[in-house]
PDB file of C-alpha atoms in Angstrom:
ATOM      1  CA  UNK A  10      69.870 117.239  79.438  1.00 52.00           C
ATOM      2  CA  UNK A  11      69.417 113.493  79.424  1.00 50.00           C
ATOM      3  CA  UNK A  12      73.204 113.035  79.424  1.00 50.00           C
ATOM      4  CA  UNK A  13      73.209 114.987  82.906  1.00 54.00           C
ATOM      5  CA  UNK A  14      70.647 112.924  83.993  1.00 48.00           C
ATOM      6  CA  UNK A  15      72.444 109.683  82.879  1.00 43.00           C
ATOM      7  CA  UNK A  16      75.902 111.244  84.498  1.00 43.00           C
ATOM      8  CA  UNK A  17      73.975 111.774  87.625  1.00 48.00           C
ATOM      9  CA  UNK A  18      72.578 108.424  88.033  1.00 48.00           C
ATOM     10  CA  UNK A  19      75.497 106.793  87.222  1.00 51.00           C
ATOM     11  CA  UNK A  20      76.630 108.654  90.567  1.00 53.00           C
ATOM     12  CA  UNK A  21      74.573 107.802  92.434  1.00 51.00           C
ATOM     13  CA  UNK A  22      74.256 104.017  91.533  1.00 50.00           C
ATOM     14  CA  UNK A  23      78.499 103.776  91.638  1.00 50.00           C
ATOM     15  CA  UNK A  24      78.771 103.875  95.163  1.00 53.00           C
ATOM     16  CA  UNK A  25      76.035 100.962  95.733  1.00 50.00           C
ATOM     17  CA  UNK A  26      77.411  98.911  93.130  1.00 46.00           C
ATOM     18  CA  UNK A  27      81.315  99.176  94.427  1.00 47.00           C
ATOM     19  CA  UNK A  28      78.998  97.753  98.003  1.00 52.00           C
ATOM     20  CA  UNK A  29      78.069  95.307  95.854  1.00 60.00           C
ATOM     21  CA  UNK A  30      81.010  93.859  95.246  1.00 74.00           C
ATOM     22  CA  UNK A  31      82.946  94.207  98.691  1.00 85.00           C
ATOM     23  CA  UNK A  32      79.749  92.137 100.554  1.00 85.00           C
ATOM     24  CA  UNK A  33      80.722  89.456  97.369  1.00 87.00           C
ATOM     25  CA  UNK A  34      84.339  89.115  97.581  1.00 89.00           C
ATOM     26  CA  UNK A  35      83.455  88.973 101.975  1.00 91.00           C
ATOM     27  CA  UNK A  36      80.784  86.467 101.410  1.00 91.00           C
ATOM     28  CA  UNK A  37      83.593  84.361  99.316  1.00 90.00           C
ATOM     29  CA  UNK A  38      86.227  84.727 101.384  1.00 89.00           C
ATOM     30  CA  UNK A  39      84.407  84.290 104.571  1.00 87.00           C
ATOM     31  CA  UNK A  40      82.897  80.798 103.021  1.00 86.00           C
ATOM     32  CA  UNK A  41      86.459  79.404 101.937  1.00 87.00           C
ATOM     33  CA  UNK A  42      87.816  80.117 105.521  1.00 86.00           C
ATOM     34  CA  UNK A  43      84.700  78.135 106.546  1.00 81.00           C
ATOM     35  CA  UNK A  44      85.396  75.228 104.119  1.00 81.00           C
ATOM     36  CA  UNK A  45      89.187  75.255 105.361  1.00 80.00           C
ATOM     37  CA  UNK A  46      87.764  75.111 109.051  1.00 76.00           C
ATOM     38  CA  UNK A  47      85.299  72.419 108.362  1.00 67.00           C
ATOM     39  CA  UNK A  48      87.602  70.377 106.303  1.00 61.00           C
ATOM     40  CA  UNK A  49      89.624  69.831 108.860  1.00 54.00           C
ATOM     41  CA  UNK A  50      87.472  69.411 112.211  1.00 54.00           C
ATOM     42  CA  UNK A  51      83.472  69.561 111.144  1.00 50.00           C
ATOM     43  CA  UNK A  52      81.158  69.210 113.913  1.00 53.00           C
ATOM     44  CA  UNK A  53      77.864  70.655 114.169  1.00 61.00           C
ATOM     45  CA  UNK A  54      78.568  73.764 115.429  1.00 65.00           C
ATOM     46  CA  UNK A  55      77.966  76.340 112.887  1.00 71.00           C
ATOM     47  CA  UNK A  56      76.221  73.869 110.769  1.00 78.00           C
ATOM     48  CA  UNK A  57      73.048  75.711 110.283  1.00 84.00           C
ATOM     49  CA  UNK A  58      74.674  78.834 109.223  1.00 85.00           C
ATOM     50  CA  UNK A  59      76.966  77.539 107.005  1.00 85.00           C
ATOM     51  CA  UNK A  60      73.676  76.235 105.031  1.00 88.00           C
ATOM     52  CA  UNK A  61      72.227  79.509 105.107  1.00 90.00           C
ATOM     53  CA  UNK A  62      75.346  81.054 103.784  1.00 90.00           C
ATOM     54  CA  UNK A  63      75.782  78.961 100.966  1.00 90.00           C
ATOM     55  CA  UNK A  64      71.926  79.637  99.987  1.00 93.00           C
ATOM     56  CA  UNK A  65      72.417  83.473 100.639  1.00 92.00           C
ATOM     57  CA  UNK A  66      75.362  82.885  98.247  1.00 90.00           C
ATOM     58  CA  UNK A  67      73.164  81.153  95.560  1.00 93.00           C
ATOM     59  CA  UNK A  68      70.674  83.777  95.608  1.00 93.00           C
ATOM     60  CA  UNK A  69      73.077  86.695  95.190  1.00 92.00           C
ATOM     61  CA  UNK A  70      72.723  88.200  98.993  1.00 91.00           C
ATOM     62  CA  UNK A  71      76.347  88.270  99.833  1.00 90.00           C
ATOM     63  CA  UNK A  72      76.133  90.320 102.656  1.00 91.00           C
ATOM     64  CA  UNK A  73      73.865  87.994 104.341  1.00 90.00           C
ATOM     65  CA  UNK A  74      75.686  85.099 102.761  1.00 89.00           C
ATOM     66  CA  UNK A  75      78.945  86.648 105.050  1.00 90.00           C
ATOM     67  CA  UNK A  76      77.357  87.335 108.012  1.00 90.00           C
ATOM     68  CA  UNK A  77      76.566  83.880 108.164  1.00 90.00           C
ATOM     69  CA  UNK A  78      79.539  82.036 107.127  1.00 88.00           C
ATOM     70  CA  UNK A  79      80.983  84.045 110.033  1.00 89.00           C
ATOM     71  CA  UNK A  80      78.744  82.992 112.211  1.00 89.00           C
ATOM     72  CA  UNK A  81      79.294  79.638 111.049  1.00 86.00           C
ATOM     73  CA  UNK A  82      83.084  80.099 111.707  1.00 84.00           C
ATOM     74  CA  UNK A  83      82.834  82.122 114.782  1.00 84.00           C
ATOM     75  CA  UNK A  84      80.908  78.503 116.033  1.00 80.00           C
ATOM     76  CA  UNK A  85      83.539  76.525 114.491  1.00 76.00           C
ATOM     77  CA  UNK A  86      86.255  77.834 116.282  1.00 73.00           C
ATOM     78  CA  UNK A  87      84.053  78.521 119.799  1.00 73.00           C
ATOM     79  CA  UNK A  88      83.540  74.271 119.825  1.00 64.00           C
TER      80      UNK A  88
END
């Protein structure tokens, strides 16, 4: 009985976890695209979302941590 149990929540925590670990690998990639970007033309456009991203990053919310390094980018390239 408790192995069913285990089995099952395993299941049902798999698909989060795999989540997990797309909205990290999106949040990294999005912020090295940034750094690329801002290496080679920084303005201020973007800035305070780029700061927010790299503090989403540092406290483990990647998902926010992309949707703000896109942001960022999104400015970066708009300026």
């Amino acid at each position: 009985m408790k192995t069913i149990i285990a089995v099952a929540f395993g299941i049902l925590l798999a698909p989060g976890f795999a989540l997990a670990k797309d909205h990290q690998h999106e949040c990294e990639a999005a912020l090295d695209k940034l750094k690329a970007a801002t290496e080679t033309d920084f303005t201020q456009n973007g800035h305070h979302e780029h700061q927010q991203a790299k503090e989403a990053h540092a406290s483990g919310d990647y998902k926010k941590c992309a949707d703000q390094a896109n942001k960022a980018l999104s400015h970066q390239k708009n300026s």
